[in-house]
Amino acid sequence: MPGVTAFPPFPEDVPTHPLLIVDYQLVRAGDAEETNKLWKAATELGFWYLKHHGVDEEVKAMFDMGRSTLALPLEEKLRFEQGDQGFSFGYKAAGMQFMDDNGTRDVTEFLNISKDDALAWPKMYHRTYPSTVNERMESVIKPFVQKSLAINHFLIDVLNDKLGLPKGALAALHNPDEASGCTARCIRAPPRLERANKTFLNPHTDFGSLSFLHNRLGGLQVLPPGSDKWYYVKPIPGHAICNIGDALNIFSGGILRSNVHRVMPPPGEQANFERFSLVFFTRPNDQAILRALSEKSLTIAEAVSRAPPGRYEPGVTAKEWLVRRIKSQRVTNYKGPESWKERKGTEDSTIPLLAQI
Ligand SMILES: O=C(O)CCC(=O)C(=O)O
Ligand SMILES: [Fe+2]
């Protein structure tokens, strides 16, 4: 097909972790078995494939938008850089985040487009974007943001009910009309690095509630609970990869799992290609307090009573959590090996973050 790169297949001989496949249309129809599958995935690994989500066209157009924008001259992209103060929206240049205790710079660049800016367009809410974004705001970005939000909100509602929360309790913390860190992100990592094992994105948990990820090339890896080995997640055409982030982990008293993951160069022949990926991050309202909703659900109260005191009450708003995690990974804020700890999310302290395959 003209204009479409045919990638080599994902190799069969690399360690790969199977994810449960959840059919979005069945969940929407209230199918009990499918809903139970979603619950199992969200509580055990915190990752699952989502099929029949109906966003394929918008995803394709977003990949085109990301490719065009990240192909702009660096000087132009830098006019939109996110900066060092923990502001999420805009462009993040390669080399602006540190990767390890030694402050090694990353090789990945990305563009974050705020849900608030997409929905307010043509008005500006948080910031401005390059022309390649502006010209697709109405036709591509807004529809992608709206559809992604609708899917994530529906899944959050289902999890809300399974957690024994009153109807709409989590929805109230994710009101699309309020300012939030909800973001569409296009990521680019280079092909063929000399150091073949250089990490693209360090081990991390996602900062918000629910991530809706679209991958064409391999590279994403998960560290399954109790394992000290990393496993690839194989991209399957038309299947999004969904995962729980820190905020839902905290609201649920740890019942929903915010699992550690990282991105490595794609395996095998795929490593010869530039790697583009696309995520929509649903995050709570900026002013939402991050704490377990114990008083609203017995199930959550019980989970919290088994956890170390304060584990699910970090005492900050969703915005403060986000700002801390973004700011502390900028190279300009690197102060030595202890800086690594400031980036921490909800991952278990027992997880060996630098475990190798
Ligand atoms: O590119 C990917 O496959 C995953 C990206 C990711 O984990 C993130 O941006 O938080
Ligand atoms: Fe992530």
mmCIF file of C-alpha atoms and ligand atoms in Angstrom:
data_model
loop_
_atom_site.group_PDB
_atom_site.id
_atom_site.type_symbol
_atom_site.label_atom_id
_atom_site.label_comp_id
_atom_site.label_asym_id
_atom_site.label_seq_id
_atom_site.Cartn_x
_atom_site.Cartn_y
_atom_site.Cartn_z
ATOM 1 C CA MET A 1 0.000 0.000 0.000
ATOM 2 C CA PRO A 2 1.563 3.350 -0.931
ATOM 3 C CA GLY A 3 2.652 5.436 2.023
ATOM 4 C CA VAL A 4 2.350 2.595 4.504
ATOM 5 C CA THR A 5 5.561 1.043 5.788
ATOM 6 C CA ALA A 6 5.497 -2.730 5.906
ATOM 7 C CA PHE A 7 7.294 -3.654 9.115
ATOM 8 C CA PRO A 8 9.030 -6.993 9.613
ATOM 9 C CA PRO A 9 6.894 -9.246 11.842
ATOM 10 C CA PHE A 10 7.300 -9.277 15.617
ATOM 11 C CA PRO A 11 9.743 -12.169 16.210
ATOM 12 C CA GLU A 12 8.413 -15.405 17.696
ATOM 13 C CA ASP A 13 11.544 -16.180 19.701
ATOM 14 C CA VAL A 14 11.590 -13.356 22.260
ATOM 15 C CA PRO A 15 10.040 -13.578 25.750
ATOM 16 C CA THR A 16 6.498 -12.264 25.353
ATOM 17 C CA HIS A 17 3.738 -11.881 27.920
ATOM 18 C CA PRO A 18 0.199 -12.715 26.817
ATOM 19 C CA LEU A 19 -2.420 -10.140 27.813
ATOM 20 C CA LEU A 20 -6.114 -10.859 28.223
ATOM 21 C CA ILE A 21 -8.112 -9.627 25.221
ATOM 22 C CA VAL A 22 -11.158 -7.589 26.214
ATOM 23 C CA ASP A 23 -13.876 -6.944 23.620
ATOM 24 C CA TYR A 24 -15.034 -3.363 24.118
ATOM 25 C CA GLN A 25 -18.347 -3.936 22.370
ATOM 26 C CA LEU A 26 -19.167 -6.850 24.677
ATOM 27 C CA VAL A 27 -18.273 -4.781 27.751
ATOM 28 C CA ARG A 28 -20.524 -1.997 26.456
ATOM 29 C CA ALA A 29 -23.329 -4.492 25.989
ATOM 30 C CA GLY A 30 -22.994 -5.489 29.664
ATOM 31 C CA ASP A 31 -21.682 -9.000 28.958
ATOM 32 C CA ALA A 32 -20.862 -10.412 32.415
ATOM 33 C CA GLU A 33 -18.071 -12.718 31.284
ATOM 34 C CA GLU A 34 -16.300 -9.909 29.399
ATOM 35 C CA THR A 35 -16.705 -7.538 32.333
ATOM 36 C CA ASN A 36 -15.138 -10.150 34.611
ATOM 37 C CA LYS A 37 -12.254 -10.479 32.187
ATOM 38 C CA LEU A 38 -11.680 -6.706 32.334
ATOM 39 C CA TRP A 39 -11.720 -6.865 36.140
ATOM 40 C CA LYS A 40 -9.266 -9.775 36.207
ATOM 41 C CA ALA A 41 -6.894 -7.924 33.853
ATOM 42 C CA ALA A 42 -7.155 -4.631 35.753
ATOM 43 C CA THR A 43 -6.510 -6.228 39.155
ATOM 44 C CA GLU A 44 -3.892 -8.880 38.294
ATOM 45 C CA LEU A 45 -1.508 -7.450 35.667
ATOM 46 C CA GLY A 46 -3.065 -4.034 35.139
ATOM 47 C CA PHE A 47 -2.610 -4.410 31.337
ATOM 48 C CA TRP A 48 -4.947 -5.811 28.665
ATOM 49 C CA TYR A 49 -5.647 -5.652 24.945
ATOM 50 C CA LEU A 50 -8.835 -3.879 23.923
ATOM 51 C CA LYS A 51 -10.400 -4.933 20.619
ATOM 52 C CA HIS A 52 -13.409 -3.554 18.725
ATOM 53 C CA HIS A 53 -12.761 -0.083 20.163
ATOM 54 C CA GLY A 54 -13.734 1.645 16.917
ATOM 55 C CA VAL A 55 -10.883 4.199 16.882
ATOM 56 C CA ASP A 56 -8.766 2.743 14.028
ATOM 57 C CA GLU A 57 -9.284 5.633 11.586
ATOM 58 C CA GLU A 58 -8.503 8.274 14.187
ATOM 59 C CA VAL A 59 -5.440 6.331 15.346
ATOM 60 C CA LYS A 60 -4.090 6.188 11.803
ATOM 61 C CA ALA A 61 -4.612 9.932 11.325
ATOM 62 C CA MET A 62 -2.925 10.611 14.675
ATOM 63 C CA PHE A 63 0.137 8.573 13.624
ATOM 64 C CA ASP A 64 0.326 10.753 10.472
ATOM 65 C CA MET A 65 0.001 13.880 12.593
ATOM 66 C CA GLY A 66 2.738 12.681 14.980
ATOM 67 C CA ARG A 67 5.065 11.756 12.129
ATOM 68 C CA SER A 68 4.625 15.165 10.427
ATOM 69 C CA THR A 69 5.063 17.104 13.652
ATOM 70 C CA LEU A 70 8.119 15.247 14.892
ATOM 71 C CA ALA A 71 9.647 15.664 11.392
ATOM 72 C CA LEU A 72 9.648 19.478 11.821
ATOM 73 C CA PRO A 73 13.083 21.103 12.270
ATOM 74 C CA LEU A 74 14.304 20.811 15.860
ATOM 75 C CA GLU A 75 14.422 24.589 16.179
ATOM 76 C CA GLU A 76 10.704 24.790 15.384
ATOM 77 C CA LYS A 77 9.810 21.979 17.802
ATOM 78 C CA LEU A 78 11.841 23.604 20.584
ATOM 79 C CA ARG A 79 9.530 26.637 20.451
ATOM 80 C CA PHE A 80 6.958 24.321 22.062
ATOM 81 C CA GLU A 81 9.179 22.494 24.576
ATOM 82 C CA GLN A 82 7.451 21.553 27.846
ATOM 83 C CA GLY A 83 10.186 23.112 30.011
ATOM 84 C CA ASP A 84 11.618 22.175 33.399
ATOM 85 C CA GLN A 85 8.777 23.078 35.763
ATOM 86 C CA GLY A 86 6.718 19.882 35.459
ATOM 87 C CA PHE A 87 4.358 21.226 32.798
ATOM 88 C CA SER A 88 3.219 18.244 30.757
ATOM 89 C CA PHE A 89 1.875 19.730 27.531
ATOM 90 C CA GLY A 90 3.978 20.459 24.452
ATOM 91 C CA TYR A 91 7.111 18.946 22.974
ATOM 92 C CA LYS A 92 9.745 16.968 24.873
ATOM 93 C CA ALA A 93 13.038 16.887 23.024
ATOM 94 C CA ALA A 94 15.299 13.833 23.051
ATOM 95 C CA GLY A 95 17.897 14.102 25.803
ATOM 96 C CA MET A 96 15.740 16.135 28.200
ATOM 97 C CA GLN A 97 14.969 13.259 30.581
ATOM 98 C CA PHE A 98 17.540 11.295 32.535
ATOM 99 C CA MET A 99 17.472 7.558 32.406
ATOM 100 C CA ASP A 100 19.377 6.219 35.387
ATOM 101 C CA ASP A 101 21.398 6.951 38.523
ATOM 102 C CA ASN A 102 24.170 8.453 36.422
ATOM 103 C CA GLY A 103 21.903 10.990 34.752
ATOM 104 C CA THR A 104 22.246 9.392 31.284
ATOM 105 C CA ARG A 105 20.112 11.314 28.772
ATOM 106 C CA ASP A 106 17.241 9.660 26.906
ATOM 107 C CA VAL A 107 16.945 9.299 23.102
ATOM 108 C CA THR A 108 13.153 9.537 22.835
ATOM 109 C CA GLU A 109 11.137 12.597 21.796
ATOM 110 C CA PHE A 110 7.406 13.131 22.152
ATOM 111 C CA LEU A 111 4.574 15.579 21.774
ATOM 112 C CA ASN A 112 1.804 15.941 24.369
ATOM 113 C CA ILE A 113 -1.481 17.548 23.323
ATOM 114 C CA SER A 114 -3.781 18.525 26.166
ATOM 115 C CA LYS A 115 -7.383 17.328 26.199
ATOM 116 C CA ASP A 116 -8.358 20.815 27.398
ATOM 117 C CA ASP A 117 -6.647 22.478 24.419
ATOM 118 C CA ALA A 118 -8.186 20.017 21.932
ATOM 119 C CA LEU A 119 -11.695 20.484 23.326
ATOM 120 C CA ALA A 120 -11.398 24.290 23.679
ATOM 121 C CA TRP A 121 -10.030 24.715 20.124
ATOM 122 C CA PRO A 122 -9.931 27.251 18.420
ATOM 123 C CA LYS A 123 -9.531 28.891 21.823
ATOM 124 C CA MET A 124 -6.292 28.226 23.686
ATOM 125 C CA TYR A 125 -6.599 26.660 27.140
ATOM 126 C CA HIS A 126 -3.088 25.775 28.340
ATOM 127 C CA ARG A 127 -0.728 26.472 25.438
ATOM 128 C CA THR A 128 -0.154 26.709 21.667
ATOM 129 C CA TYR A 129 1.103 23.951 19.315
ATOM 130 C CA PRO A 130 2.973 23.673 15.977
ATOM 131 C CA SER A 131 1.036 24.315 12.739
ATOM 132 C CA THR A 132 0.981 20.565 11.912
ATOM 133 C CA VAL A 133 -1.099 20.118 15.065
ATOM 134 C CA ASN A 134 -3.320 23.178 14.647
ATOM 135 C CA GLU A 135 -4.332 22.250 11.131
ATOM 136 C CA ARG A 136 -5.549 18.837 12.332
ATOM 137 C CA MET A 137 -7.051 19.914 15.653
ATOM 138 C CA GLU A 138 -10.644 19.867 14.411
ATOM 139 C CA SER A 139 -10.463 16.972 11.943
ATOM 140 C CA VAL A 140 -8.132 14.530 13.735
ATOM 141 C CA ILE A 141 -7.120 15.430 17.277
ATOM 142 C CA LYS A 142 -10.492 16.400 18.697
ATOM 143 C CA PRO A 143 -12.228 13.215 17.422
ATOM 144 C CA PHE A 144 -9.354 11.060 18.747
ATOM 145 C CA VAL A 145 -9.488 12.771 22.140
ATOM 146 C CA GLN A 146 -13.283 12.512 22.363
ATOM 147 C CA LYS A 147 -13.394 8.837 21.410
ATOM 148 C CA SER A 148 -10.485 7.929 23.704
ATOM 149 C CA LEU A 149 -12.104 9.797 26.594
ATOM 150 C CA ALA A 150 -15.439 8.055 26.011
ATOM 151 C CA ILE A 151 -13.798 4.613 26.037
ATOM 152 C CA ASN A 152 -11.676 5.268 29.098
ATOM 153 C CA HIS A 153 -14.619 6.765 30.964
ATOM 154 C CA PHE A 154 -16.792 3.783 30.153
ATOM 155 C CA LEU A 155 -14.119 1.370 31.408
ATOM 156 C CA ILE A 156 -13.602 3.498 34.532
ATOM 157 C CA ASP A 157 -17.377 3.330 35.199
ATOM 158 C CA VAL A 158 -17.307 -0.458 34.938
ATOM 159 C CA LEU A 159 -14.353 -0.638 37.355
ATOM 160 C CA ASN A 160 -16.174 1.817 39.655
ATOM 161 C CA ASP A 161 -19.102 -0.577 39.995
ATOM 162 C CA LYS A 162 -16.859 -3.605 40.462
ATOM 163 C CA LEU A 163 -15.054 -1.744 43.281
ATOM 164 C CA GLY A 164 -18.384 -1.397 45.083
ATOM 165 C CA LEU A 165 -18.332 2.404 44.716
ATOM 166 C CA PRO A 166 -21.582 4.402 44.408
ATOM 167 C CA LYS A 167 -22.495 5.028 40.751
ATOM 168 C CA GLY A 168 -20.400 7.813 39.220
ATOM 169 C CA ALA A 169 -17.910 8.161 42.106
ATOM 170 C CA LEU A 170 -14.834 7.769 39.879
ATOM 171 C CA ALA A 171 -16.521 9.652 37.022
ATOM 172 C CA ALA A 172 -16.843 12.717 39.273
ATOM 173 C CA LEU A 173 -13.066 12.681 39.669
ATOM 174 C CA HIS A 174 -12.658 12.519 35.859
ATOM 175 C CA ASN A 175 -15.009 15.247 34.689
ATOM 176 C CA PRO A 176 -14.044 16.171 31.096
ATOM 177 C CA ASP A 177 -15.296 19.734 31.685
ATOM 178 C CA GLU A 178 -12.680 20.336 34.364
ATOM 179 C CA ALA A 179 -8.996 21.025 33.736
ATOM 180 C CA SER A 180 -6.882 17.894 33.910
ATOM 181 C CA GLY A 181 -3.620 16.355 32.775
ATOM 182 C CA CYS A 182 -5.450 14.227 30.163
ATOM 183 C CA THR A 183 -3.079 14.074 27.193
ATOM 184 C CA ALA A 184 -2.677 12.592 23.723
ATOM 185 C CA ARG A 185 1.001 11.668 23.249
ATOM 186 C CA CYS A 186 2.900 10.823 20.036
ATOM 187 C CA ILE A 187 6.292 9.262 20.701
ATOM 188 C CA ARG A 188 9.269 8.769 18.375
ATOM 189 C CA ALA A 189 12.406 6.752 19.071
ATOM 190 C CA PRO A 190 15.268 6.379 16.587
ATOM 191 C CA PRO A 191 16.177 3.241 14.601
ATOM 192 C CA ARG A 192 19.402 1.222 14.859
ATOM 193 C CA LEU A 193 21.151 2.548 17.948
ATOM 194 C CA GLU A 194 24.794 1.615 18.272
ATOM 195 C CA ARG A 195 24.203 0.401 21.801
ATOM 196 C CA ALA A 196 21.540 -2.113 20.954
ATOM 197 C CA ASN A 197 20.188 -2.359 24.498
ATOM 198 C CA LYS A 198 19.709 1.354 25.128
ATOM 199 C CA THR A 199 16.386 1.870 26.854
ATOM 200 C CA PHE A 200 13.813 4.122 25.149
ATOM 201 C CA LEU A 201 11.639 4.716 28.212
ATOM 202 C CA ASN A 202 12.735 3.764 31.687
ATOM 203 C CA PRO A 203 10.784 1.476 34.008
ATOM 204 C CA HIS A 204 7.797 3.452 35.243
ATOM 205 C CA THR A 205 4.170 3.339 36.216
ATOM 206 C CA ASP A 206 1.823 5.684 34.357
ATOM 207 C CA PHE A 207 0.993 8.849 36.309
ATOM 208 C CA GLY A 208 -2.761 9.070 35.750
ATOM 209 C CA SER A 209 -5.778 6.751 35.669
ATOM 210 C CA LEU A 210 -6.057 4.793 32.438
ATOM 211 C CA SER A 211 -3.803 4.695 29.366
ATOM 212 C CA PHE A 212 -4.999 3.746 25.880
ATOM 213 C CA LEU A 213 -1.920 2.825 23.819
ATOM 214 C CA HIS A 214 -1.458 2.038 20.123
ATOM 215 C CA ASN A 215 1.694 0.205 19.084
ATOM 216 C CA ARG A 216 2.846 -0.966 15.660
ATOM 217 C CA LEU A 217 6.351 -2.085 16.543
ATOM 218 C CA GLY A 218 7.393 -4.085 19.582
ATOM 219 C CA GLY A 219 9.489 -2.588 22.369
ATOM 220 C CA LEU A 220 6.997 -2.211 25.204
ATOM 221 C CA GLN A 221 7.824 -4.584 28.051
ATOM 222 C CA VAL A 222 6.102 -5.427 31.328
ATOM 223 C CA LEU A 223 7.537 -6.770 34.562
ATOM 224 C CA PRO A 224 4.763 -9.133 35.678
ATOM 225 C CA PRO A 225 3.965 -9.258 39.417
ATOM 226 C CA GLY A 226 6.446 -11.452 41.269
ATOM 227 C CA SER A 227 8.753 -11.729 38.250
ATOM 228 C CA ASP A 228 12.278 -10.406 37.924
ATOM 229 C CA LYS A 229 12.193 -10.753 34.132
ATOM 230 C CA TRP A 230 10.878 -8.341 31.546
ATOM 231 C CA TYR A 231 8.560 -9.565 28.799
ATOM 232 C CA TYR A 232 7.590 -7.905 25.528
ATOM 233 C CA VAL A 233 3.977 -7.080 24.790
ATOM 234 C CA LYS A 234 3.349 -8.038 21.172
ATOM 235 C CA PRO A 235 1.526 -5.385 19.129
ATOM 236 C CA ILE A 236 -1.623 -6.825 17.526
ATOM 237 C CA PRO A 237 -3.196 -4.795 14.683
ATOM 238 C CA GLY A 238 -6.461 -3.143 15.728
ATOM 239 C CA HIS A 239 -5.874 -4.006 19.384
ATOM 240 C CA ALA A 240 -5.140 -1.155 21.765
ATOM 241 C CA ILE A 241 -3.118 -1.840 24.920
ATOM 242 C CA CYS A 242 -4.799 -0.476 28.052
ATOM 243 C CA ASN A 243 -3.192 -0.080 31.438
ATOM 244 C CA ILE A 244 -3.995 1.222 34.881
ATOM 245 C CA GLY A 245 -1.996 4.184 36.221
ATOM 246 C CA ASP A 246 -1.109 5.505 39.693
ATOM 247 C CA ALA A 247 -4.311 7.472 40.291
ATOM 248 C CA LEU A 248 -6.657 4.492 39.906
ATOM 249 C CA ASN A 249 -4.265 2.415 41.970
ATOM 250 C CA ILE A 250 -4.506 4.981 44.787
ATOM 251 C CA PHE A 251 -8.284 5.606 44.517
ATOM 252 C CA SER A 252 -8.865 1.834 44.704
ATOM 253 C CA GLY A 253 -6.566 1.224 47.679
ATOM 254 C CA GLY A 254 -4.236 -0.823 45.494
ATOM 255 C CA ILE A 255 -6.929 -3.154 44.128
ATOM 256 C CA LEU A 256 -6.357 -1.889 40.569
ATOM 257 C CA ARG A 257 -2.764 -2.562 39.572
ATOM 258 C CA SER A 258 -0.504 0.177 38.208
ATOM 259 C CA ASN A 259 2.149 -2.094 36.742
ATOM 260 C CA VAL A 260 5.729 -1.199 35.936
ATOM 261 C CA HIS A 261 6.632 -1.145 32.232
ATOM 262 C CA ARG A 262 9.391 0.203 30.023
ATOM 263 C CA VAL A 263 10.196 0.608 26.337
ATOM 264 C CA MET A 264 13.236 -1.013 24.753
ATOM 265 C CA PRO A 265 14.304 -0.924 21.079
ATOM 266 C CA PRO A 266 11.985 -3.144 19.003
ATOM 267 C CA PRO A 267 13.110 -6.782 18.836
ATOM 268 C CA GLY A 268 14.854 -8.406 15.849
ATOM 269 C CA GLU A 269 14.581 -6.814 12.419
ATOM 270 C CA GLN A 270 12.040 -4.311 13.745
ATOM 271 C CA ALA A 271 14.936 -2.464 15.410
ATOM 272 C CA ASN A 272 15.887 -1.062 11.994
ATOM 273 C CA PHE A 273 12.809 1.147 11.941
ATOM 274 C CA GLU A 274 11.918 4.386 13.646
ATOM 275 C CA ARG A 275 9.472 3.567 16.419
ATOM 276 C CA PHE A 276 6.330 5.683 16.654
ATOM 277 C CA SER A 277 3.693 5.055 19.301
ATOM 278 C CA LEU A 278 0.540 6.842 20.374
ATOM 279 C CA VAL A 279 -1.093 7.039 23.801
ATOM 280 C CA PHE A 280 -4.120 8.725 25.296
ATOM 281 C CA PHE A 281 -3.691 9.216 29.044
ATOM 282 C CA THR A 282 -6.862 9.783 31.059
ATOM 283 C CA ARG A 283 -5.932 11.547 34.282
ATOM 284 C CA PRO A 284 -8.069 12.851 37.163
ATOM 285 C CA ASN A 285 -9.239 16.445 37.456
ATOM 286 C CA ASP A 286 -6.279 18.625 38.448
ATOM 287 C CA GLN A 287 -7.766 19.401 41.861
ATOM 288 C CA ALA A 288 -8.787 15.811 42.714
ATOM 289 C CA ILE A 289 -7.119 14.672 45.946
ATOM 290 C CA LEU A 290 -5.264 11.412 45.511
ATOM 291 C CA ARG A 291 -6.505 9.125 48.294
ATOM 292 C CA ALA A 292 -8.233 5.774 48.551
ATOM 293 C CA LEU A 293 -12.029 6.105 48.447
ATOM 294 C CA SER A 294 -12.381 3.990 51.607
ATOM 295 C CA GLU A 295 -15.413 5.787 52.980
ATOM 296 C CA LYS A 296 -17.314 5.056 49.757
ATOM 297 C CA SER A 297 -16.579 1.343 49.404
ATOM 298 C CA LEU A 298 -16.153 -1.457 51.924
ATOM 299 C CA THR A 299 -14.030 -3.384 49.432
ATOM 300 C CA ILE A 300 -11.586 -0.478 49.212
ATOM 301 C CA ALA A 301 -11.669 0.104 52.996
ATOM 302 C CA GLU A 302 -10.721 -3.541 53.548
ATOM 303 C CA ALA A 303 -7.857 -3.348 51.041
ATOM 304 C CA VAL A 304 -6.509 -0.196 52.710
ATOM 305 C CA SER A 305 -6.673 -1.782 56.170
ATOM 306 C CA ARG A 306 -4.264 -4.486 54.973
ATOM 307 C CA ALA A 307 -1.757 -1.966 53.543
ATOM 308 C CA PRO A 308 0.967 -0.015 55.365
ATOM 309 C CA PRO A 309 -0.509 3.183 56.879
ATOM 310 C CA GLY A 310 -0.550 6.115 54.440
ATOM 311 C CA ARG A 311 0.284 3.959 51.406
ATOM 312 C CA TYR A 312 -2.828 5.150 49.557
ATOM 313 C CA GLU A 313 -2.894 8.714 50.885
ATOM 314 C CA PRO A 314 0.044 10.602 49.381
ATOM 315 C CA GLY A 315 -1.550 13.897 50.463
ATOM 316 C CA VAL A 316 -1.366 15.645 47.089
ATOM 317 C CA THR A 317 -3.692 16.574 44.244
ATOM 318 C CA ALA A 318 -3.576 14.805 40.879
ATOM 319 C CA LYS A 319 -1.866 17.880 39.442
ATOM 320 C CA GLU A 320 0.807 17.970 42.150
ATOM 321 C CA TRP A 321 1.513 14.260 41.623
ATOM 322 C CA LEU A 322 1.915 14.821 37.876
ATOM 323 C CA VAL A 323 4.113 17.902 38.247
ATOM 324 C CA ARG A 324 6.436 16.117 40.684
ATOM 325 C CA ARG A 325 6.829 13.076 38.460
ATOM 326 C CA ILE A 326 7.443 15.074 35.271
ATOM 327 C CA LYS A 327 9.700 17.703 36.811
ATOM 328 C CA SER A 328 11.924 15.243 38.626
ATOM 329 C CA GLN A 329 12.891 13.397 35.455
ATOM 330 C CA ARG A 330 14.191 16.440 33.568
ATOM 331 C CA VAL A 331 17.997 16.402 33.179
ATOM 332 C CA THR A 332 18.176 19.966 34.466
ATOM 333 C CA ASN A 333 16.722 18.738 37.763
ATOM 334 C CA TYR A 334 19.193 15.848 38.082
ATOM 335 C CA LYS A 335 21.156 16.236 41.321
ATOM 336 C CA GLY A 336 22.791 12.820 41.636
ATOM 337 C CA PRO A 337 21.737 9.217 42.257
ATOM 338 C CA GLU A 338 19.103 10.258 44.837
ATOM 339 C CA SER A 339 17.186 12.144 42.095
ATOM 340 C CA TRP A 340 16.017 8.792 40.833
ATOM 341 C CA LYS A 341 13.852 8.313 43.923
ATOM 342 C CA GLU A 342 12.002 11.601 43.412
ATOM 343 C CA ARG A 343 10.442 10.184 40.248
ATOM 344 C CA LYS A 344 8.774 7.322 42.044
ATOM 345 C CA GLY A 345 5.182 6.344 41.355
ATOM 346 C CA THR A 346 3.109 3.641 43.000
ATOM 347 C CA GLU A 347 5.372 0.728 42.080
ATOM 348 C CA ASP A 348 6.105 -1.833 44.775
ATOM 349 C CA SER A 349 9.369 -1.011 46.515
ATOM 350 C CA THR A 350 10.258 -4.685 46.057
ATOM 351 C CA ILE A 351 10.254 -4.423 42.270
ATOM 352 C CA PRO A 352 13.804 -4.689 40.907
ATOM 353 C CA LEU A 353 13.578 -1.765 38.515
ATOM 354 C CA LEU A 354 16.701 -2.586 36.612
ATOM 355 C CA ALA A 355 15.940 -6.294 36.150
ATOM 356 C CA GLN A 356 17.107 -7.506 32.751
ATOM 357 C CA ILE A 357 15.642 -10.043 30.385
HETATM 358 O O1 LIG B 1 5.574 3.560 23.568
HETATM 359 C C1 LIG B 1 5.065 2.684 24.265
HETATM 360 O O2 LIG B 1 4.860 1.531 23.850
HETATM 361 C C2 LIG B 1 4.674 2.959 25.710
HETATM 362 C C3 LIG B 1 4.831 4.390 26.132
HETATM 363 C C4 LIG B 1 4.655 4.596 27.613
HETATM 364 O O3 LIG B 1 4.724 3.692 28.419
HETATM 365 C C5 LIG B 1 4.394 5.957 28.134
HETATM 366 O O4 LIG B 1 4.495 6.950 27.368
HETATM 367 O O5 LIG B 1 4.067 6.078 29.330
HETATM 368 FE FE FE B 2 3.877 4.285 30.313
#
